[in-house]
Every structure is written in structure tokens, then in C-alpha cells.
Short mmCIF file of C-alpha atoms in Angstrom, two decimals:
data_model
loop_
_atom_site.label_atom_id
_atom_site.label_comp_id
_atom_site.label_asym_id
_atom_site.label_seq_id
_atom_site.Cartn_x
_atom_site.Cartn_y
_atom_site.Cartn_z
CA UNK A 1 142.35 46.73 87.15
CA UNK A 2 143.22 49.43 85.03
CA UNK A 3 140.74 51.61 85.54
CA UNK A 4 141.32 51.36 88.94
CA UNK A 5 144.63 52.42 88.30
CA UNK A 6 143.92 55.52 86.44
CA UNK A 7 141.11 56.42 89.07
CA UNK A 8 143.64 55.77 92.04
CA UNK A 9 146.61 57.99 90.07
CA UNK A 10 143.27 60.40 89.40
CA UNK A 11 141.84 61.30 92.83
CA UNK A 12 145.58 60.77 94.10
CA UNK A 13 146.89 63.69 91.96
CA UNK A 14 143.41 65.99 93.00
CA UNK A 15 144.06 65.57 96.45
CA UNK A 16 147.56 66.66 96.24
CA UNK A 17 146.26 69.56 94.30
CA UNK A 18 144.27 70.30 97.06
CA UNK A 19 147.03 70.35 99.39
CA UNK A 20 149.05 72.62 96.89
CA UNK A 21 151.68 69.96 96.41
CA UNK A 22 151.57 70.63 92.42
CA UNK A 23 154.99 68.68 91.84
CA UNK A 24 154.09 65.40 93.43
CA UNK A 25 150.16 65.70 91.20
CA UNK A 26 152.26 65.99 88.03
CA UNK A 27 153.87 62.73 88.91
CA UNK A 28 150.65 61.08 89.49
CA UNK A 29 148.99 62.67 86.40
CA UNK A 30 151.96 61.41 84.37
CA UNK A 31 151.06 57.92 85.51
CA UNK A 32 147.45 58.19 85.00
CA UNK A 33 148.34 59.16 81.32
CA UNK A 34 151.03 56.62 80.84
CA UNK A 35 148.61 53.99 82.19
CA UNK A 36 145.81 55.16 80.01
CA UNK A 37 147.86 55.29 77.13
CA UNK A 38 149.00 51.51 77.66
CA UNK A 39 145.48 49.92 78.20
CA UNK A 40 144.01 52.11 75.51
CA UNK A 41 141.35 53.86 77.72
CA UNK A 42 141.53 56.83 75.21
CA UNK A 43 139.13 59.15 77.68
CA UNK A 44 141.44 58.81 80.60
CA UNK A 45 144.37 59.65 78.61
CA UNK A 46 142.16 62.72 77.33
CA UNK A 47 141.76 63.52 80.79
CA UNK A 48 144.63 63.46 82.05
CA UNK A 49 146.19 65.26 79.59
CA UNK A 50 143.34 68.20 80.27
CA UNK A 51 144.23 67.88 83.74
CA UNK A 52 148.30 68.18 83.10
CA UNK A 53 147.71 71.15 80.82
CA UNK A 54 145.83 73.16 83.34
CA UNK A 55 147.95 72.15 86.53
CA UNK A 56 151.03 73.58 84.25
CA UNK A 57 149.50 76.38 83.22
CA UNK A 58 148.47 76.93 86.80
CA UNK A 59 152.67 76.23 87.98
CA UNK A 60 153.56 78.96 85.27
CA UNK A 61 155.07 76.65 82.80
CA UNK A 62 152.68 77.32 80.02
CA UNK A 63 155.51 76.23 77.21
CA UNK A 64 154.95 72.32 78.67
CA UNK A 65 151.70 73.32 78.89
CA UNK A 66 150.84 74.47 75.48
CA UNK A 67 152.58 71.16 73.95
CA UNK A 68 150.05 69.67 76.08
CA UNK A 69 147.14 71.03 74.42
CA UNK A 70 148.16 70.79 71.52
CA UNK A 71 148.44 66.99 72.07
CA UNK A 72 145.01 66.83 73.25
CA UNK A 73 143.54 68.51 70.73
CA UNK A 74 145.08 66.45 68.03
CA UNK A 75 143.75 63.38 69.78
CA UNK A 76 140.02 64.38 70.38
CA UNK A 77 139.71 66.61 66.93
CA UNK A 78 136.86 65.44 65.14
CA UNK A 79 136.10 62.87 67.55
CA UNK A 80 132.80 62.51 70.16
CA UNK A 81 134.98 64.19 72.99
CA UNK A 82 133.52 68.11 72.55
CA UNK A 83 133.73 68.98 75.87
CA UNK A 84 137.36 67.41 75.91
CA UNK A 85 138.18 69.33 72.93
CA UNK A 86 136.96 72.49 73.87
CA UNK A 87 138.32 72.40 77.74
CA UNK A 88 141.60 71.74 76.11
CA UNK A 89 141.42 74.54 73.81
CA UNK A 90 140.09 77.11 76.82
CA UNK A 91 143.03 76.28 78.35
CA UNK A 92 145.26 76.79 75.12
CA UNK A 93 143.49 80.41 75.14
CA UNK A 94 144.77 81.20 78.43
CA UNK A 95 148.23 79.81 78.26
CA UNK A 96 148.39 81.44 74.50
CA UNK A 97 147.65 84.40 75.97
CA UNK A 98 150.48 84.12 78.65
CA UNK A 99 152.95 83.33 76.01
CA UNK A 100 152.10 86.05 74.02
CA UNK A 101 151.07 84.29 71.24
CA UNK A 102 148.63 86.74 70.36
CA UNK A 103 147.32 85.34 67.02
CA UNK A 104 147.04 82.00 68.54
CA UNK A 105 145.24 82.70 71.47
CA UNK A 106 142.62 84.74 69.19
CA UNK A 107 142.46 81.39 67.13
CA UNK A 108 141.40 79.65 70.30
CA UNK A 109 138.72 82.41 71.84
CA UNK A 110 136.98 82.34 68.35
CA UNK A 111 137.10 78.48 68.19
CA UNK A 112 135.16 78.23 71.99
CA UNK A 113 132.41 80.60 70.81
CA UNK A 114 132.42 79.23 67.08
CA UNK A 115 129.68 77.15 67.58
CA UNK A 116 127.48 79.37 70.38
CA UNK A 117 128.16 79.10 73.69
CA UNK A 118 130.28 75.65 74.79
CA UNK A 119 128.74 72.70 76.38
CA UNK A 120 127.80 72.80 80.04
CA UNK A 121 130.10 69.79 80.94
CA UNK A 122 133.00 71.67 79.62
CA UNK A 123 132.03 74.76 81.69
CA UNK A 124 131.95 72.62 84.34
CA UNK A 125 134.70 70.29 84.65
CA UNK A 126 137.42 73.16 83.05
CA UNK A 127 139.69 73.30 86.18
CA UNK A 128 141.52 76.67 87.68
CA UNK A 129 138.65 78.81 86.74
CA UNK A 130 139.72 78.53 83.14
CA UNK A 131 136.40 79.70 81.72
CA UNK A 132 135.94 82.63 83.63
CA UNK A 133 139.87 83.79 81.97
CA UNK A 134 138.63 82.81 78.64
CA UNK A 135 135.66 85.14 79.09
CA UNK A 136 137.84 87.74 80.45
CA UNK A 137 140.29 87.65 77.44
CA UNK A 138 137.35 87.67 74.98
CA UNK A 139 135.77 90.91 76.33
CA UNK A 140 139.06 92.37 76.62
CA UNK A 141 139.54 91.54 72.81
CA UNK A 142 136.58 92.29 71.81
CA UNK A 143 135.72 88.91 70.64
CA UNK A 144 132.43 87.18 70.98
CA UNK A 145 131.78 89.96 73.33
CA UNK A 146 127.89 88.93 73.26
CA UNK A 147 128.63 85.40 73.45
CA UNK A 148 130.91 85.30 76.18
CA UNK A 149 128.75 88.03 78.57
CA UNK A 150 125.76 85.24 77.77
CA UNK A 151 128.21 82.74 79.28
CA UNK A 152 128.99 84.57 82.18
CA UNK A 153 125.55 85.06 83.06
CA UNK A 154 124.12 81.77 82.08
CA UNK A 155 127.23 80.29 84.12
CA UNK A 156 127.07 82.67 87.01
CA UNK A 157 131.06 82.56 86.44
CA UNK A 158 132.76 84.89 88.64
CA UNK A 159 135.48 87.66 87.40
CA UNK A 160 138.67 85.97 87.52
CA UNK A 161 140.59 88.61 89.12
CA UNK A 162 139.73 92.01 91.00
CA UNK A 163 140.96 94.01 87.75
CA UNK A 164 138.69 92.30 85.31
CA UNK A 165 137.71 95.84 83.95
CA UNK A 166 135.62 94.74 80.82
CA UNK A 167 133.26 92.39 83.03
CA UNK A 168 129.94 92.82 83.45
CA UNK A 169 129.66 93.68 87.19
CA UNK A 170 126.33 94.33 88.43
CA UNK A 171 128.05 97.21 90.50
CA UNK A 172 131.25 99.31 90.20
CA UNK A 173 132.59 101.67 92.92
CA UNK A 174 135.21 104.19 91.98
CA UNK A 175 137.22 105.96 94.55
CA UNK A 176 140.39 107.21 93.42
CA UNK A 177 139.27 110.26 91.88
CA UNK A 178 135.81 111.33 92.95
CA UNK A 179 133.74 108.70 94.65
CA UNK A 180 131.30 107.02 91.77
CA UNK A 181 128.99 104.31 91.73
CA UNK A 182 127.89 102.63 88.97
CA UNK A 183 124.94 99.86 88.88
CA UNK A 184 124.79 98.11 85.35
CA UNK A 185 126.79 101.08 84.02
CA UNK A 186 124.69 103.74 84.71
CA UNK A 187 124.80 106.31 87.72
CA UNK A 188 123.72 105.13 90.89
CA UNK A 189 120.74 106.97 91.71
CA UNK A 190 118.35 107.62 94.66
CA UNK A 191 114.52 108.59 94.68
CA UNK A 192 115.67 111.81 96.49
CA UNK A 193 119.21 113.52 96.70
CA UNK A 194 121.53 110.50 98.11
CA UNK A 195 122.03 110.46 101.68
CA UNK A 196 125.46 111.38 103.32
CA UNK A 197 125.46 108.94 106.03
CA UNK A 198 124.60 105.64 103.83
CA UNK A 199 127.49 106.64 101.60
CA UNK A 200 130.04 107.43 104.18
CA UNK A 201 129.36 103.79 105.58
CA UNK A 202 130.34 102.80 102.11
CA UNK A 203 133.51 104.80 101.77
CA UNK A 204 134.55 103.36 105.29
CA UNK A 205 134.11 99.90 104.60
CA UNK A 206 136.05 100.06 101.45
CA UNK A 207 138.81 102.15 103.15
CA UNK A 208 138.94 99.49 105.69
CA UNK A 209 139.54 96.87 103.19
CA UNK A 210 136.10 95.61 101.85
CA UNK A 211 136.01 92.22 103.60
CA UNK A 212 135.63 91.48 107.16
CA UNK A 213 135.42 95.31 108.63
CA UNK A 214 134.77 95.30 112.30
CA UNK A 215 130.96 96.97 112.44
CA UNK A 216 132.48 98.52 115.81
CA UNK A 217 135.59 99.79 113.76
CA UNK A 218 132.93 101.62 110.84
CA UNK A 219 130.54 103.13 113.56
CA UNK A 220 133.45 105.19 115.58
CA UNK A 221 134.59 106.14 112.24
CA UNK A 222 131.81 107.62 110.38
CA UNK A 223 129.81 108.80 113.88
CA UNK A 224 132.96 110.05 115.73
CA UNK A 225 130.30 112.47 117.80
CA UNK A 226 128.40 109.46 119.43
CA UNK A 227 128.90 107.50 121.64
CA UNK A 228 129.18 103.12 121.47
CA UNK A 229 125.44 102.14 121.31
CA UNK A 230 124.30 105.36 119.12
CA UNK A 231 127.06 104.83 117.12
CA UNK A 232 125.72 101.68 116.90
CA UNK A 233 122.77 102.24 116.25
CA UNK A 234 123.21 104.89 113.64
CA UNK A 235 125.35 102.22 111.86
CA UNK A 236 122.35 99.55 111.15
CA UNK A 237 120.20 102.61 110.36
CA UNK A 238 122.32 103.60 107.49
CA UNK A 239 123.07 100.17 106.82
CA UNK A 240 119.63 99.65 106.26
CA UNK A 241 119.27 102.53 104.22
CA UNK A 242 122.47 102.07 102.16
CA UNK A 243 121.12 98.59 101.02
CA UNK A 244 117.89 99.63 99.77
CA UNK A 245 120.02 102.38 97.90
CA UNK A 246 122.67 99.53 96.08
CA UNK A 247 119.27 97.15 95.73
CA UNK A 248 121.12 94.22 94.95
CA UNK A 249 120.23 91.97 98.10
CA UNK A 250 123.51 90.13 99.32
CA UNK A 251 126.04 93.02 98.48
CA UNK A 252 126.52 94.32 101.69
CA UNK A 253 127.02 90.97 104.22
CA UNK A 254 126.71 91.52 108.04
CA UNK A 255 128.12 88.14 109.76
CA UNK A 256 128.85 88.43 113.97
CA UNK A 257 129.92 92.20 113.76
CA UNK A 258 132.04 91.91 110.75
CA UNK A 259 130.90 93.33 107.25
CA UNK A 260 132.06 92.72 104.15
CA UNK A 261 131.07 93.54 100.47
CA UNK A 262 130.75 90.71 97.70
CA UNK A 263 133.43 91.42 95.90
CA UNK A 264 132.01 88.72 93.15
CA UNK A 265 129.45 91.07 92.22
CA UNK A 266 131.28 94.12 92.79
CA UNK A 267 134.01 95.73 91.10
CA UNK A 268 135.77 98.36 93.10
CA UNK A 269 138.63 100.34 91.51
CA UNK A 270 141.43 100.45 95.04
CA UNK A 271 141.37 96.04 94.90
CA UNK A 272 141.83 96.69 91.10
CA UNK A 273 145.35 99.18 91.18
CA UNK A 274 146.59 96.65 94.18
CA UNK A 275 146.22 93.72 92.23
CA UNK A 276 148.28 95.68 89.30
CA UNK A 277 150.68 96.87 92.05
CA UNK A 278 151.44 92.99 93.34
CA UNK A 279 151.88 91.92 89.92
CA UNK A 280 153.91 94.67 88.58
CA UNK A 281 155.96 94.52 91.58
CA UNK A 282 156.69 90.86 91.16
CA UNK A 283 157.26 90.82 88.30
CA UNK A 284 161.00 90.20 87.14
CA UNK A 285 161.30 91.78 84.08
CA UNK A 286 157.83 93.76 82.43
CA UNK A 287 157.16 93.18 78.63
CA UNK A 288 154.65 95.34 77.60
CA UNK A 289 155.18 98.88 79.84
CA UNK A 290 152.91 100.71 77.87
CA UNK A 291 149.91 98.15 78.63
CA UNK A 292 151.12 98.35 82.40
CA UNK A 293 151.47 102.57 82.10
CA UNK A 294 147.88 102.33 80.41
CA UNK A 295 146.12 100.32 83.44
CA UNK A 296 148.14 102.57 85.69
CA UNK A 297 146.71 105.93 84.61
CA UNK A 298 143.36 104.22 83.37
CA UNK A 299 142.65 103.34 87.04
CA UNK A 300 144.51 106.24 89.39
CA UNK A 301 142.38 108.72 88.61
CA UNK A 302 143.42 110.58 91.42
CA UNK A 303 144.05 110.09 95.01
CA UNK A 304 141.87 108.10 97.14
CA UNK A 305 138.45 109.68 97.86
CA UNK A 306 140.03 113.29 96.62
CA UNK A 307 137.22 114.97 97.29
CA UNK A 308 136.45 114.44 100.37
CA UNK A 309 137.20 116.25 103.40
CA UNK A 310 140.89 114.90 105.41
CA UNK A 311 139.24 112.47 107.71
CA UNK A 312 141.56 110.41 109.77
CA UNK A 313 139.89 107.18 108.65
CA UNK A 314 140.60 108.16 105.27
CA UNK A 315 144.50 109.54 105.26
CA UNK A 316 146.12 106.04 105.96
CA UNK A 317 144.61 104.56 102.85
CA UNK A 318 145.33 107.88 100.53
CA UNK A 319 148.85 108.01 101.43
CA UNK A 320 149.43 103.88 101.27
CA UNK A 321 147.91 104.11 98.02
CA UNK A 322 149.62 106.72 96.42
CA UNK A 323 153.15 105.71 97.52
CA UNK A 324 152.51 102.31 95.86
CA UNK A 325 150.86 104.30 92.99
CA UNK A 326 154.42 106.10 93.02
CA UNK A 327 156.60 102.78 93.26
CA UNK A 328 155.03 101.52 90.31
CA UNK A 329 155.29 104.49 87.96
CA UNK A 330 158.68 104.13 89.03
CA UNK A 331 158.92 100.57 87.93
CA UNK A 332 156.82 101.14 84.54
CA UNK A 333 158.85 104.25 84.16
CA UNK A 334 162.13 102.52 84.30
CA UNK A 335 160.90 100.09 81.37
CA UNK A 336 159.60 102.84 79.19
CA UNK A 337 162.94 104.84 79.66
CA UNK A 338 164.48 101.75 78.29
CA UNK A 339 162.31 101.21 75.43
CA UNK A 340 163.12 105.19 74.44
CA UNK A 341 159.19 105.43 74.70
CA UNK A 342 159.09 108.92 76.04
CA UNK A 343 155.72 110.18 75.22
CA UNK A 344 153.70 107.05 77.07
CA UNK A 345 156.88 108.14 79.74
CA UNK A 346 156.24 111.34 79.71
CA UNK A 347 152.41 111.46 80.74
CA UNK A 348 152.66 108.60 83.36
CA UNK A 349 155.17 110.90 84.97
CA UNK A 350 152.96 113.91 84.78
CA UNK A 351 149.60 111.79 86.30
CA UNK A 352 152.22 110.96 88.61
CA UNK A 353 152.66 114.77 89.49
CA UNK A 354 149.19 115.62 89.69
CA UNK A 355 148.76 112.68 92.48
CA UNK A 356 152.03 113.64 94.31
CA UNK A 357 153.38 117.37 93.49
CA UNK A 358 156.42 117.27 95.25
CA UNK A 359 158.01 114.16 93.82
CA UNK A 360 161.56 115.13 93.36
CA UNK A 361 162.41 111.93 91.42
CA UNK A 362 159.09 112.24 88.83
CA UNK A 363 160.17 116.06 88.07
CA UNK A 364 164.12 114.33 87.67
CA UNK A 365 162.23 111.87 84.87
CA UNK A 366 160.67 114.16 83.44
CA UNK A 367 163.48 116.37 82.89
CA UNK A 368 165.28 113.31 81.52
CA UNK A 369 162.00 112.62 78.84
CA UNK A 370 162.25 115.83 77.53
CA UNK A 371 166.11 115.96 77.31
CA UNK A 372 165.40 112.56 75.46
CA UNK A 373 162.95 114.19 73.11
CA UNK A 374 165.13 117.49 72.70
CA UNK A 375 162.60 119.67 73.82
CA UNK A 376 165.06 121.57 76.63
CA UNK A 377 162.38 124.51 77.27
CA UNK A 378 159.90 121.84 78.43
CA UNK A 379 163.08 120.19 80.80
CA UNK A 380 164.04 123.97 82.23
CA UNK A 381 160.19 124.75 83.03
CA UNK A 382 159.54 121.31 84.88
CA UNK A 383 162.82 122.33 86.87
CA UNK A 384 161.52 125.52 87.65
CA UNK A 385 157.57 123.95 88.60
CA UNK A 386 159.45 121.88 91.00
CA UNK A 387 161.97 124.51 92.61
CA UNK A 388 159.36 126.53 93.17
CA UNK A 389 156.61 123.86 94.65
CA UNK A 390 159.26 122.91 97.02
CA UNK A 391 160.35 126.31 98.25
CA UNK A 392 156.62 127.20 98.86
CA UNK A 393 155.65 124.17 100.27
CA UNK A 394 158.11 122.80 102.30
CA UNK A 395 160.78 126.10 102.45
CA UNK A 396 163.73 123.89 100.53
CA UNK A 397 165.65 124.08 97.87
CA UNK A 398 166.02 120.95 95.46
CA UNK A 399 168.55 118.63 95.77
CA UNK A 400 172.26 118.70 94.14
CA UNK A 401 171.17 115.70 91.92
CA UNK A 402 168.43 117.86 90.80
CA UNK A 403 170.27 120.73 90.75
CA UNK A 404 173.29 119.11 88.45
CA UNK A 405 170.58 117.62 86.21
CA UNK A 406 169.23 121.32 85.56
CA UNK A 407 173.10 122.14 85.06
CA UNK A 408 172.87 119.60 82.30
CA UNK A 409 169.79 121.07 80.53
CA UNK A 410 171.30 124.67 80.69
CA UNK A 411 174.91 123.50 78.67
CA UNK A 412 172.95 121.38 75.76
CA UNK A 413 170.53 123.86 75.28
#
């Protein structure tokens, strides 16, 4: 009867998991520990409190559930539970790493890959993608890179979010900048000079958002000069063709007119910046602004597909892209400003400049930077970049807040 009690209190709490009703699991959990702690069925209380530390860490309340861990791991230390003992301290990794307990969570990464790589059963039964995290934090680190690439691979884990930069994708696409591809870091390349067509198909699908593109949508943009069925038919050719060039069979998946790209096995450099813009975005308050500056200018390399010609397939994307790009210098900016750290300020405002040139409120910031630094000659000369950008350009002046900011400059100097 007990064990049915834990089981029931068990598969109770995973289906309400499934249904993303975290608060009512935790109450079941609780039971299934409280009832496993009164019977004495030390692996379901084990359990449960592996199961309690992830769904917390999952919630966003990684203080309950580091105590968590740390009361697991005191309970199975030493004992025949290793695959307990090292889910539990996976998950301490992550949620250390949340917490920014930066000593402990390196503690934990070089515990998990202490003794080789860690058991299969803790691989597996490690809920909310855990491992794949724990690999993620190790290559970003640098710890146990060897180890935890083997783990990957032995695993087939996949990257735990789109701007997993240090994993080992089999293929990376860059676009903001000039358009790259990489295949297991080195150059893409063809037996003969790439074709065009093959890698305009590319471009489109990723400017159409990777996943799902209507093959109808991709044909009229790329062949604007034919008409439905060439189109058409000029799409599966360079389909065809732009497959054989990425070799990887599966990349490039063509289901009832929609394609998509496996975004498990490829890395592409726009889903990366938009997962860094929802998160900085959301973000109440940021921490560390010179991390968040450094994925910033790490990433926008430039503006999306730069060199290629204006297509109209291509402007909606560019311009979306940079004004987000913008908003979250802004953001970062605003931190950094705060923190009086005006170099790290002062070049993501300048990358900013270089994507968008006639950003009246970067050219204010960077006025203010150098102001802030006392270097006024550096303050009158972005004044004067931007006066006369914006008089060639668009035939105005700058604005009075511009205008009295220059004022400023020209009494303290």
C-alpha cells in the first residue's frame, strides 16, 4: 500500500506536469516525499526529491531548489544511488549557475565529468533537459570540454537553446553580416564555385522564419520572373541541389508544401540574437550588462544579409531585426550607464551606429559616454558625425534635445 501511494502521488504529479499545472505537481511531489519518508522507501524519497528540485528549478525558484539538492545529495552520497546522485547534482549545476553561484556550479560540472562520462540512466531519467544545460555550461566554461562534447554525441542530446554558441553543431549559418556557412567549423564548400540559386533558397527560408515556410511562399520569392509551376519547379531543382551541397540528409525537411530546417542540428545566428532579445527584454532588472553587451555585438555582426542586394523578401526581416537589435542596446545601454562602465558602453553604442547611422538617441549616448569619460573632443565630433549624417541624408537638423546636449559639451569643455 505504500508503494502504491508514492506511485499514485508519482504519475499524478507527471501528468500535471504535462498539463503545465506546476503548482498542483509540487503538492503531489510533496506527498510522494512525505510518504516515502514515513515508510522508509529511501529511493522514492530520492526521487522525489530529484523530481522537486528540477520542477523548481524549472518554476524559477532555484533558492528552494538548490536546498533541494543539497538534501539529496547528502542522502545518496556514498551510497549505491549514482545515477541519483549525479541527476541531483546536474541539476545543482544548472540552478548554481542561475544563482550565480559561480564557484559552486563549477564544483558541480567537474563532479559530473569526475569520473568520465555519467551513467546512461542518469542521462536518461534527468528531467527538463537538464543534461543538455550541463553540457552547455561546461563548454561555455571550458570545463570537461572533451568530456562533455563525447556526451553530447554519445547522447545525441540536443542544444538546449537556439544561442548555445559553444555547441558542436554539425552546421552553422551566419547571416547578419555576410552570409556564412559553416559545416563542422570549416567553410562550406562546393566541388565547383557554389551555385546562386541553391543558396538564395537558403537565405529565403531562413528569412521566412526557418520552420514551416510555405514552398509556394520561397518559389515567388527567389524566382519572381516565373511563373507558378516553373517557379515550382525551379524550387525542387535547387532544392535538390542545395541538399547535396549541406550533405547532411534530414537538414532541409519538405512535409505537404511546407519546409523547414532542423534547427537541432543547425545553428543559425537570427534564432540566436531573438532568443537574447526575448530574454533581455523580459528581463526585470539585468545583472551582468557586459555579458549581455558581449552576446549582443558577438552575434550582430551587421545587418541581416548586408551584402546582398535590397530584395523585398529580404527588407522586412533587416529592418525587424535591427530595430530589436536597437531596443536592446538601449536596454544593455541603460545598465552599463548605471554601472559607470563606459568603455563596454561606449562600443555597443558605436556597433550600434554602424547597423543604424542615423540613430539620434545612440549619437545622444555616446555623447553622454564620453562626457562621462572627460574626453569632450570625442563628444563634439560624434555631434558633428550625426548633424551632418542627418542633414545629408534626410535634409534635417538634429533635435533641441540633441542640440542642448551639444550646448552642454561646449560650456564644460
Amino acid at each position: 500500500k505504500a508503494i502504491h501511494l508514492c506511485v499514485f502521488h508519482s504519475v499524478t504529479a507527471s501528468l500535471l506536469l504535462l498539463r503545465n499545472d506546476g503548482v498542483s505537481a509540487i503538492q503531489h511531489l510533496e506527498s510522494w516525499r512525505r510518504a516515502a519518508h514515513t515508510y522508509k522507501l529511501w529511493l522514492h524519497e530520492v526521487d522525489a526529491l530529484v523530481s522537486l528540485a528540477a520542477t523548481h528549478y524549472e518554476r524559477g525558484a532555484c533558492a528552494e531548489a538548490a536546498a533541494l539538492v543539497e538534501e539529496g545529495r547528502r542522502l545518496t552520497a556514498g551510497s549505491s544511488m549514482v545515477s541519483e546522485y549525479l541527476e541531483l547534482t546536474m541539476i545543482g549545476a544548472v540552478v548554481s549557475e542561475a544563482l550565480k553561484r559561480d564557484d559552486q556550479a563549477r564544483t558541480y560540472l567537474e563532479e559530473v565529468f569526475a569520473r568520465g562520462l555519467p551513467l546512461f540512466w542518469a542521462i536518461f531519467l534527468t528531467p527538463n533537459n537538464v543534461p543538455a544545460k550541463v553540457c552547455a555550461l561546461a563548454l561555455k566554461r571550458c570545463i570537461a570540454v572533451a568530456a562533455a562534447i563525447e556526451m553530447i554525441k554519445r547522447y545525441r542530446l540536443r542544444a538546449p537553446s537556439p544561442d548555445a554558441i559553444d555547441w558542436p553543431w554539425p552546421m552553422r549559418i551566419r547571416t547578419l553580416g555576410e552570409f556564412a556557412v559553416q559545416e563542422v567549423g570549416e567553410p562550406l564548400r562546393g566541388g565547383r564555385k557554389l551555385q546562386r540559386k541553391p543558396l538564395e533558397l537558403c537565405k529565403a527560408l531562413i528569412a521566412f522564419g526557418c520552420a514551416n515556410v510555405d514552398t509556394q511562399r520561397i518559389a515567388e520569392a527567389v524566382w519572381p520572373e516565373l511563373d507558378g509551376d516553373s517557379a515550382m519547379a525551379a524550387f525542387h531543382a535547387a532544392l535538390l541541389r542545395l541538399r547535396k551541397l549541406l550533405k547532411h540528409d534530414g537538414l532541409l525537411q519538405l512535409q505537404e508544401g511546407k519546409l523547414s530546417l532542423d534547427l537541432s542540428r543547425a545553428w543559425v545566428d537570427m534564432l540566436a540574437i531573438e532568443h537574447i532579445f526575448i530574454a533581455l527584454e523580459s528581463l526585470p532588472e539585468m545583472t551582468d550588462a557586459g555579458a549581455a553587451a558581449a552576446s549582443l555585438l558577438e552575434l550582430y555582426r551587421g545587418d541581416f544579409l548586408s551584402g546582398e542586394e535590397e530584395k523585398p523578401w529580404i527588407l522586412p526581416t533587416r529592418e525587424r531585426l535591427r530595430r530589436r537589435f536597437l531596443s536592446c542596446v538601449g536596454l544593455v545601454g541603460d545598465r552599463l550607464e548605471t554601472q559607470q562602465d563606459w568603455a563596454v558602453a561606449i562600443g555597443l553604442y558605436e556597433r550600434a551606429l554602424a547597423a543604424s547611422n542615423l540613430s539620434e538617441d545612440m549619437y545622444r549616448r555616446l555623447m553622454r559616454c564620453h562626457i562621462a569619460k572627460g574626453h569632450h573632443a570625442e563628444a563634439i565630433e560624434t555631434y558633428r558625425r550625426c548633424r551632418e549624417l542627418l542633414s545629408v541624408v534626410l535634409s534635417i537638423k538634429p533635435s533641441a534635445e540633441t542640440d542642448a546636449l551639444y550646448q552642454q559639451i561646449r560650456q564644460t569643455a
